[in-house]
Amino acid sequence: MSIQFKELLDAAGTQDEPQRLLFLFAQIEKQDSKKHKQRQHGSVVPLMCVDKLPAELTDFTGLAAEADQVSAGWDFVLAAGLSGTGGQPPSTDDAEPHLNKMANDLMMGADLSRYVIFDRQGNPVSMQAN
């Protein structure tokens, strides 16, 4: 099942505890293969990350434009939600270890099914480690 970005924002707003959304922007590092000129081989590697409160976002286009101001070299964005406690959303400091885990999961080829992944146009995609 794939989720649209608006559905992600809507779901974050309906949770029992306030949420902070975590975004890891990644790029494809292409590796040339002389044997298979028609096939591109490469890895998806972390490029940058950001955490946002759902109220700070209106749509995917705005998030993508903000990311492009930092680096336009991203190809995908992985998204996850982090729950707060006691009616308070998690802080940016609370988000940091989770963003690091997202980057490590991507670099290590871990199961990415816990994340929602979008391409540059905001289309949901699925990735599997090879």
CSV table of N, CA and C in Angstrom, one decimal:
chain,number,residue,atom,x,y,z
A,1,MET,N,0.8,-1.2,0.0
A,1,MET,CA,0.0,0.0,0.0
A,1,MET,C,0.9,1.2,0.0
A,2,SER,N,0.6,2.2,-0.9
A,2,SER,CA,1.4,3.4,-0.9
A,2,SER,C,0.5,4.5,-0.4
A,3,ILE,N,1.2,5.5,0.3
A,3,ILE,CA,0.5,6.6,0.9
A,3,ILE,C,1.0,7.9,0.2
A,4,GLN,N,0.0,8.8,0.0
A,4,GLN,CA,0.3,10.1,-0.6
A,4,GLN,C,0.8,11.0,0.5
A,5,PHE,N,1.5,12.1,0.1
A,5,PHE,CA,2.1,13.0,1.1
A,5,PHE,C,1.0,13.6,1.9
A,6,LYS,N,-0.1,14.0,1.3
A,6,LYS,CA,-1.2,14.7,2.0
A,6,LYS,C,-1.8,13.7,3.1
A,7,GLU,N,-1.8,12.4,2.7
A,7,GLU,CA,-2.3,11.4,3.7
A,7,GLU,C,-1.3,11.3,4.9
A,8,LEU,N,-0.1,11.4,4.6
A,8,LEU,CA,0.9,11.4,5.7
A,8,LEU,C,0.7,12.6,6.6
A,9,LEU,N,0.5,13.8,6.1
A,9,LEU,CA,0.2,15.0,6.9
A,9,LEU,C,-1.0,14.8,7.7
A,10,ASP,N,-2.1,14.4,7.0
A,10,ASP,CA,-3.4,14.2,7.7
A,10,ASP,C,-3.3,13.2,8.8
A,11,ALA,N,-2.6,12.1,8.6
A,11,ALA,CA,-2.4,11.0,9.6
A,11,ALA,C,-1.6,11.6,10.8
A,12,ALA,N,-0.6,12.4,10.6
A,12,ALA,CA,0.2,13.0,11.6
A,12,ALA,C,-0.7,13.9,12.5
A,13,GLY,N,-1.7,14.5,11.9
A,13,GLY,CA,-2.5,15.4,12.6
A,13,GLY,C,-3.6,14.8,13.4
A,14,THR,N,-3.8,13.5,13.2
A,14,THR,CA,-4.9,12.8,13.9
A,14,THR,C,-4.4,11.8,15.0
A,15,GLN,N,-3.1,11.8,15.2
A,15,GLN,CA,-2.6,10.9,16.3
A,15,GLN,C,-2.9,11.4,17.7
A,16,ASP,N,-2.9,10.5,18.6
A,16,ASP,CA,-3.3,10.8,20.0
A,16,ASP,C,-2.3,11.8,20.6
A,17,GLU,N,-1.0,11.7,20.2
A,17,GLU,CA,0.1,12.6,20.7
A,17,GLU,C,0.6,13.4,19.5
A,18,PRO,N,1.0,14.6,19.8
A,18,PRO,CA,1.6,15.5,18.7
A,18,PRO,C,2.8,14.8,18.0
A,19,GLN,N,2.9,15.0,16.8
A,19,GLN,CA,4.0,14.3,16.0
A,19,GLN,C,5.0,15.3,15.5
A,20,ARG,N,6.2,14.8,15.2
A,20,ARG,CA,7.2,15.5,14.5
A,20,ARG,C,7.5,14.6,13.3
A,21,LEU,N,7.6,15.2,12.1
A,21,LEU,CA,7.8,14.4,10.9
A,21,LEU,C,9.3,14.5,10.6
A,22,LEU,N,9.9,13.3,10.3
A,22,LEU,CA,11.3,13.2,10.0
A,22,LEU,C,11.5,12.9,8.5
A,23,PHE,N,12.4,13.7,7.8
A,23,PHE,CA,12.6,13.5,6.4
A,23,PHE,C,14.1,13.3,6.1
A,24,LEU,N,14.4,12.3,5.4
A,24,LEU,CA,15.8,12.0,5.0
A,24,LEU,C,15.9,12.1,3.5
A,25,PHE,N,16.6,13.0,3.0
A,25,PHE,CA,16.7,13.2,1.5
A,25,PHE,C,17.9,12.4,1.1
A,26,ALA,N,17.7,11.7,0.0
A,26,ALA,CA,18.8,10.7,-0.5
A,26,ALA,C,19.0,10.9,-2.0
A,27,GLN,N,20.1,10.5,-2.4
A,27,GLN,CA,20.4,10.6,-3.8
A,27,GLN,C,21.0,9.3,-4.3
A,28,ILE,N,20.8,9.1,-5.6
A,28,ILE,CA,21.4,7.9,-6.2
A,28,ILE,C,22.8,8.2,-6.7
A,29,GLU,N,23.7,7.3,-6.2
A,29,GLU,CA,25.1,7.3,-6.6
A,29,GLU,C,25.2,6.3,-7.7
A,30,LYS,N,25.3,6.7,-8.9
A,30,LYS,CA,25.4,5.8,-10.1
A,30,LYS,C,26.8,5.2,-10.2
A,31,GLN,N,26.8,3.9,-10.6
A,31,GLN,CA,28.0,3.2,-10.8
A,31,GLN,C,27.9,2.7,-12.3
A,32,ASP,N,28.9,3.1,-13.1
A,32,ASP,CA,28.9,2.6,-14.5
A,32,ASP,C,29.2,1.1,-14.5
A,33,SER,N,28.5,0.5,-15.4
A,33,SER,CA,28.7,-0.9,-15.6
A,33,SER,C,29.0,-1.1,-17.1
A,34,LYS,N,30.2,-1.5,-17.5
A,34,LYS,CA,30.5,-1.6,-18.9
A,34,LYS,C,29.9,-2.8,-19.5
A,35,LYS,N,29.6,-3.8,-18.6
A,35,LYS,CA,29.0,-5.1,-19.1
A,35,LYS,C,27.5,-4.8,-19.5
A,36,HIS,N,26.8,-4.0,-18.8
A,36,HIS,CA,25.4,-3.8,-19.0
A,36,HIS,C,25.2,-2.3,-19.2
A,37,LYS,N,25.5,-1.8,-20.4
A,37,LYS,CA,25.4,-0.4,-20.7
A,37,LYS,C,23.9,0.1,-20.6
A,38,GLN,N,23.0,-0.8,-20.8
A,38,GLN,CA,21.6,-0.3,-20.7
A,38,GLN,C,21.1,-0.2,-19.3
A,39,ARG,N,21.7,-0.9,-18.4
A,39,ARG,CA,21.2,-0.9,-17.0
A,39,ARG,C,22.1,0.0,-16.1
A,40,GLN,N,21.5,0.8,-15.3
A,40,GLN,CA,22.2,1.6,-14.4
A,40,GLN,C,22.3,0.9,-13.0
A,41,HIS,N,23.4,0.9,-12.5
A,41,HIS,CA,23.6,0.4,-11.1
A,41,HIS,C,24.0,1.5,-10.2
A,42,GLY,N,23.6,1.4,-9.0
A,42,GLY,CA,24.0,2.4,-8.0
A,42,GLY,C,23.5,2.1,-6.7
A,43,SER,N,23.7,3.1,-5.8
A,43,SER,CA,23.3,3.0,-4.4
A,43,SER,C,22.5,4.3,-4.1
A,44,VAL,N,21.6,4.1,-3.2
A,44,VAL,CA,20.9,5.3,-2.7
A,44,VAL,C,21.6,5.7,-1.4
A,45,VAL,N,22.1,6.9,-1.3
A,45,VAL,CA,22.8,7.3,-0.1
A,45,VAL,C,22.2,8.6,0.5
A,46,PRO,N,22.3,8.7,1.8
A,46,PRO,CA,21.8,9.9,2.5
A,46,PRO,C,22.5,11.2,2.0
A,47,LEU,N,21.7,12.2,1.9
A,47,LEU,CA,22.2,13.5,1.5
A,47,LEU,C,22.0,14.6,2.6
A,48,MET,N,20.8,14.7,3.1
A,48,MET,CA,20.5,15.7,4.1
A,48,MET,C,19.2,15.3,4.8
A,49,CYS,N,19.0,15.8,6.0
A,49,CYS,CA,17.7,15.5,6.7
A,49,CYS,C,17.2,16.7,7.4
A,50,VAL,N,15.9,16.6,7.7
A,50,VAL,CA,15.2,17.7,8.4
A,50,VAL,C,14.0,17.1,9.2
A,51,ASP,N,13.7,17.8,10.3
A,51,ASP,CA,12.5,17.4,11.0
A,51,ASP,C,11.5,18.6,11.0
A,52,LYS,N,10.3,18.3,11.0
A,52,LYS,CA,9.2,19.4,10.9
A,52,LYS,C,8.0,19.0,11.7
A,53,LEU,N,7.4,20.0,12.3
A,53,LEU,CA,6.1,19.7,12.8
A,53,LEU,C,5.1,19.7,11.7
A,54,PRO,N,4.0,18.9,11.7
A,54,PRO,CA,3.1,18.9,10.6
A,54,PRO,C,2.5,20.2,10.2
A,55,ALA,N,2.3,21.1,11.2
A,55,ALA,CA,1.8,22.5,10.9
A,55,ALA,C,2.8,23.3,10.1
A,56,GLU,N,4.0,22.9,10.1
A,56,GLU,CA,5.0,23.7,9.3
A,56,GLU,C,5.0,23.3,7.8
A,57,LEU,N,4.2,22.3,7.5
A,57,LEU,CA,4.1,21.8,6.1
A,57,LEU,C,2.7,22.0,5.5
A,58,THR,N,2.6,22.3,4.3
A,58,THR,CA,1.3,22.4,3.6
A,58,THR,C,1.2,21.4,2.5
A,59,ASP,N,2.3,21.1,1.8
A,59,ASP,CA,2.3,20.1,0.7
A,59,ASP,C,3.7,19.7,0.4
A,60,PHE,N,3.8,18.7,-0.5
A,60,PHE,CA,5.1,18.2,-0.9
A,60,PHE,C,5.9,19.2,-1.7
A,61,THR,N,5.2,20.0,-2.5
A,61,THR,CA,5.9,21.0,-3.3
A,61,THR,C,6.7,21.9,-2.5
A,62,GLY,N,6.1,22.4,-1.3
A,62,GLY,CA,6.8,23.3,-0.4
A,62,GLY,C,8.0,22.6,0.2
A,63,LEU,N,7.9,21.4,0.6
A,63,LEU,CA,9.0,20.6,1.2
A,63,LEU,C,10.1,20.5,0.2
A,64,ALA,N,9.8,20.1,-1.0
A,64,ALA,CA,10.8,19.9,-2.1
A,64,ALA,C,11.5,21.2,-2.4
A,65,ALA,N,10.8,22.3,-2.5
A,65,ALA,CA,11.4,23.6,-2.8
A,65,ALA,C,12.3,24.0,-1.7
A,66,GLU,N,12.0,23.8,-0.4
A,66,GLU,CA,12.9,24.1,0.7
A,66,GLU,C,14.1,23.2,0.6
A,67,ALA,N,14.0,22.0,0.3
A,67,ALA,CA,15.1,21.1,0.2
A,67,ALA,C,16.0,21.5,-0.9
A,68,ASP,N,15.4,21.9,-2.1
A,68,ASP,CA,16.2,22.3,-3.2
A,68,ASP,C,17.1,23.6,-2.9
A,69,GLN,N,16.6,24.4,-2.0
A,69,GLN,CA,17.4,25.6,-1.6
A,69,GLN,C,18.7,25.2,-0.9
A,70,VAL,N,18.7,24.0,-0.3
A,70,VAL,CA,19.9,23.5,0.4
A,70,VAL,C,20.7,22.6,-0.6
A,71,SER,N,20.1,21.7,-1.3
A,71,SER,CA,20.8,20.9,-2.3
A,71,SER,C,19.7,20.3,-3.2
A,72,ALA,N,19.9,20.6,-4.5
A,72,ALA,CA,19.0,20.1,-5.5
A,72,ALA,C,19.4,18.7,-6.0
A,73,GLY,N,20.4,18.1,-5.4
A,73,GLY,CA,20.8,16.8,-5.8
A,73,GLY,C,20.1,15.6,-5.3
A,74,TRP,N,19.0,15.8,-4.6
A,74,TRP,CA,18.3,14.6,-4.0
A,74,TRP,C,17.4,14.0,-5.1
A,75,ASP,N,17.2,12.7,-4.9
A,75,ASP,CA,16.3,11.9,-5.8
A,75,ASP,C,15.1,11.3,-5.0
A,76,PHE,N,15.2,11.1,-3.8
A,76,PHE,CA,14.1,10.5,-3.0
A,76,PHE,C,14.1,11.1,-1.6
A,77,VAL,N,13.0,11.0,-0.9
A,77,VAL,CA,12.9,11.4,0.5
A,77,VAL,C,12.2,10.3,1.3
A,78,LEU,N,12.8,9.9,2.4
A,78,LEU,CA,12.2,9.0,3.3
A,78,LEU,C,11.6,9.7,4.4
A,79,ALA,N,10.4,9.3,4.8
A,79,ALA,CA,9.6,10.1,5.8
A,79,ALA,C,9.2,9.1,6.9
A,80,ALA,N,9.1,9.6,8.1
A,80,ALA,CA,8.7,8.9,9.3
A,80,ALA,C,8.1,9.8,10.3
A,81,GLY,N,7.3,9.3,11.2
A,81,GLY,CA,6.7,10.2,12.2
A,81,GLY,C,7.3,9.8,13.6
A,82,LEU,N,7.4,10.7,14.4
A,82,LEU,CA,7.9,10.5,15.8
A,82,LEU,C,6.8,11.1,16.7
A,83,SER,N,6.3,10.3,17.7
A,83,SER,CA,5.3,10.7,18.6
A,83,SER,C,5.9,11.4,19.8
A,84,GLY,N,5.1,12.4,20.2
A,84,GLY,CA,5.5,13.1,21.4
A,84,GLY,C,4.9,12.4,22.6
A,85,THR,N,5.0,13.1,23.8
A,85,THR,CA,4.4,12.5,25.0
A,85,THR,C,3.8,13.7,25.8
A,86,GLY,N,2.8,13.4,26.6
A,86,GLY,CA,2.1,14.3,27.5
A,86,GLY,C,1.6,15.6,26.7
A,87,GLY,N,1.2,15.4,25.5
A,87,GLY,CA,0.6,16.5,24.7
A,87,GLY,C,1.6,17.4,24.1
A,88,GLN,N,2.9,17.1,24.2
A,88,GLN,CA,4.0,17.9,23.7
A,88,GLN,C,4.6,17.1,22.5
A,89,PRO,N,4.9,17.8,21.4
A,89,PRO,CA,5.6,17.1,20.3
A,89,PRO,C,7.1,16.9,20.6
A,90,PRO,N,7.7,16.0,20.0
A,90,PRO,CA,9.1,15.8,20.2
A,90,PRO,C,9.9,17.0,19.8
A,91,SER,N,11.0,17.2,20.4
A,91,SER,CA,11.9,18.4,20.0
A,91,SER,C,12.8,17.9,18.8
A,92,THR,N,13.5,18.9,18.2
A,92,THR,CA,14.5,18.6,17.2
A,92,THR,C,15.6,17.7,17.8
A,93,ASP,N,16.0,18.0,19.1
A,93,ASP,CA,17.0,17.1,19.7
A,93,ASP,C,16.5,15.7,19.9
A,94,ASP,N,15.2,15.5,20.2
A,94,ASP,CA,14.6,14.2,20.2
A,94,ASP,C,14.6,13.5,18.9
A,95,ALA,N,14.5,14.3,17.8
A,95,ALA,CA,14.4,13.7,16.5
A,95,ALA,C,15.8,13.2,16.0
A,96,GLU,N,16.9,13.8,16.4
A,96,GLU,CA,18.2,13.6,15.9
A,96,GLU,C,18.6,12.1,15.9
A,97,PRO,N,18.5,11.3,17.0
A,97,PRO,CA,18.9,9.9,16.9
A,97,PRO,C,18.0,9.1,15.9
A,98,HIS,N,16.8,9.5,15.7
A,98,HIS,CA,15.9,8.8,14.8
A,98,HIS,C,16.3,9.1,13.3
A,99,LEU,N,16.7,10.4,13.1
A,99,LEU,CA,17.2,10.7,11.8
A,99,LEU,C,18.5,10.0,11.5
A,100,ASN,N,19.3,9.8,12.5
A,100,ASN,CA,20.6,9.1,12.3
A,100,ASN,C,20.2,7.6,12.0
A,101,LYS,N,19.2,7.1,12.7
A,101,LYS,CA,18.8,5.7,12.4
A,101,LYS,C,18.3,5.5,11.0
A,102,MET,N,17.6,6.5,10.5
A,102,MET,CA,17.1,6.4,9.1
A,102,MET,C,18.3,6.4,8.2
A,103,ALA,N,19.2,7.3,8.4
A,103,ALA,CA,20.4,7.3,7.5
A,103,ALA,C,21.2,6.0,7.6
A,104,ASN,N,21.3,5.5,8.8
A,104,ASN,CA,22.1,4.2,8.9
A,104,ASN,C,21.3,3.0,8.2
A,105,ASP,N,20.0,3.0,8.4
A,105,ASP,CA,19.2,2.0,7.7
A,105,ASP,C,19.4,2.0,6.2
A,106,LEU,N,19.4,3.2,5.7
A,106,LEU,CA,19.6,3.4,4.2
A,106,LEU,C,20.9,2.9,3.8
A,107,MET,N,22.0,3.4,4.5
A,107,MET,CA,23.3,3.0,4.2
A,107,MET,C,23.6,1.5,4.3
A,108,MET,N,23.0,0.9,5.3
A,108,MET,CA,23.3,-0.5,5.6
A,108,MET,C,22.4,-1.5,4.8
A,109,GLY,N,21.5,-0.9,4.0
A,109,GLY,CA,20.6,-1.8,3.2
A,109,GLY,C,19.5,-2.5,4.1
A,110,ALA,N,19.2,-1.9,5.2
A,110,ALA,CA,18.2,-2.4,6.1
A,110,ALA,C,16.8,-2.4,5.5
A,111,ASP,N,15.8,-3.0,6.1
A,111,ASP,CA,14.4,-3.0,5.7
A,111,ASP,C,13.9,-1.6,5.8
A,112,LEU,N,13.5,-1.0,4.7
A,112,LEU,CA,13.0,0.4,4.7
A,112,LEU,C,11.4,0.4,4.7
A,113,SER,N,10.8,-0.7,5.0
A,113,SER,CA,9.3,-0.7,4.9
A,113,SER,C,8.7,0.1,6.0
A,114,ARG,N,9.4,0.5,7.0
A,114,ARG,CA,8.9,1.4,8.1
A,114,ARG,C,8.8,2.8,7.7
A,115,TYR,N,9.4,3.2,6.6
A,115,TYR,CA,9.4,4.5,6.1
A,115,TYR,C,8.5,4.7,4.9
A,116,VAL,N,8.0,5.9,4.7
A,116,VAL,CA,7.2,6.2,3.5
A,116,VAL,C,8.3,6.9,2.6
A,117,ILE,N,8.4,6.5,1.3
A,117,ILE,CA,9.4,7.0,0.4
A,117,ILE,C,8.7,7.7,-0.8
A,118,PHE,N,9.2,8.9,-1.1
A,118,PHE,CA,8.6,9.7,-2.2
A,118,PHE,C,9.7,10.0,-3.2
A,119,ASP,N,9.4,10.1,-4.5
A,119,ASP,CA,10.4,10.6,-5.4
A,119,ASP,C,10.3,12.1,-5.5
A,120,ARG,N,11.0,12.7,-6.4
A,120,ARG,CA,11.1,14.2,-6.4
A,120,ARG,C,9.7,14.8,-6.8
A,121,GLN,N,8.8,14.1,-7.4
A,121,GLN,CA,7.5,14.6,-7.8
A,121,GLN,C,6.5,14.3,-6.7
A,122,GLY,N,6.9,13.7,-5.6
A,122,GLY,CA,5.9,13.4,-4.6
A,122,GLY,C,5.2,12.1,-4.7
A,123,ASN,N,5.6,11.3,-5.7
A,123,ASN,CA,5.0,10.0,-5.9
A,123,ASN,C,5.6,9.0,-4.9
A,124,PRO,N,4.7,8.2,-4.3
A,124,PRO,CA,5.2,7.1,-3.4
A,124,PRO,C,6.0,6.1,-4.2
A,125,VAL,N,7.1,5.6,-3.6
A,125,VAL,CA,7.9,4.5,-4.2
A,125,VAL,C,8.2,3.5,-3.2
A,126,SER,N,8.6,2.3,-3.6
A,126,SER,CA,9.1,1.3,-2.6
A,126,SER,C,10.5,1.0,-3.1
A,127,MET,N,11.4,0.8,-2.0
A,127,MET,CA,12.8,0.4,-2.3
A,127,MET,C,13.0,-0.9,-1.6
A,128,GLN,N,13.8,-1.7,-2.2
A,128,GLN,CA,14.3,-3.0,-1.6
A,128,GLN,C,15.8,-3.1,-1.7
A,129,ALA,N,16.4,-3.6,-0.7
A,129,ALA,CA,17.9,-3.8,-0.7
A,129,ALA,C,18.2,-4.9,-1.7
A,130,ASN,N,19.3,-4.8,-2.4
A,130,ASN,CA,19.8,-5.8,-3.2
A,130,ASN,C,21.1,-6.4,-2.7
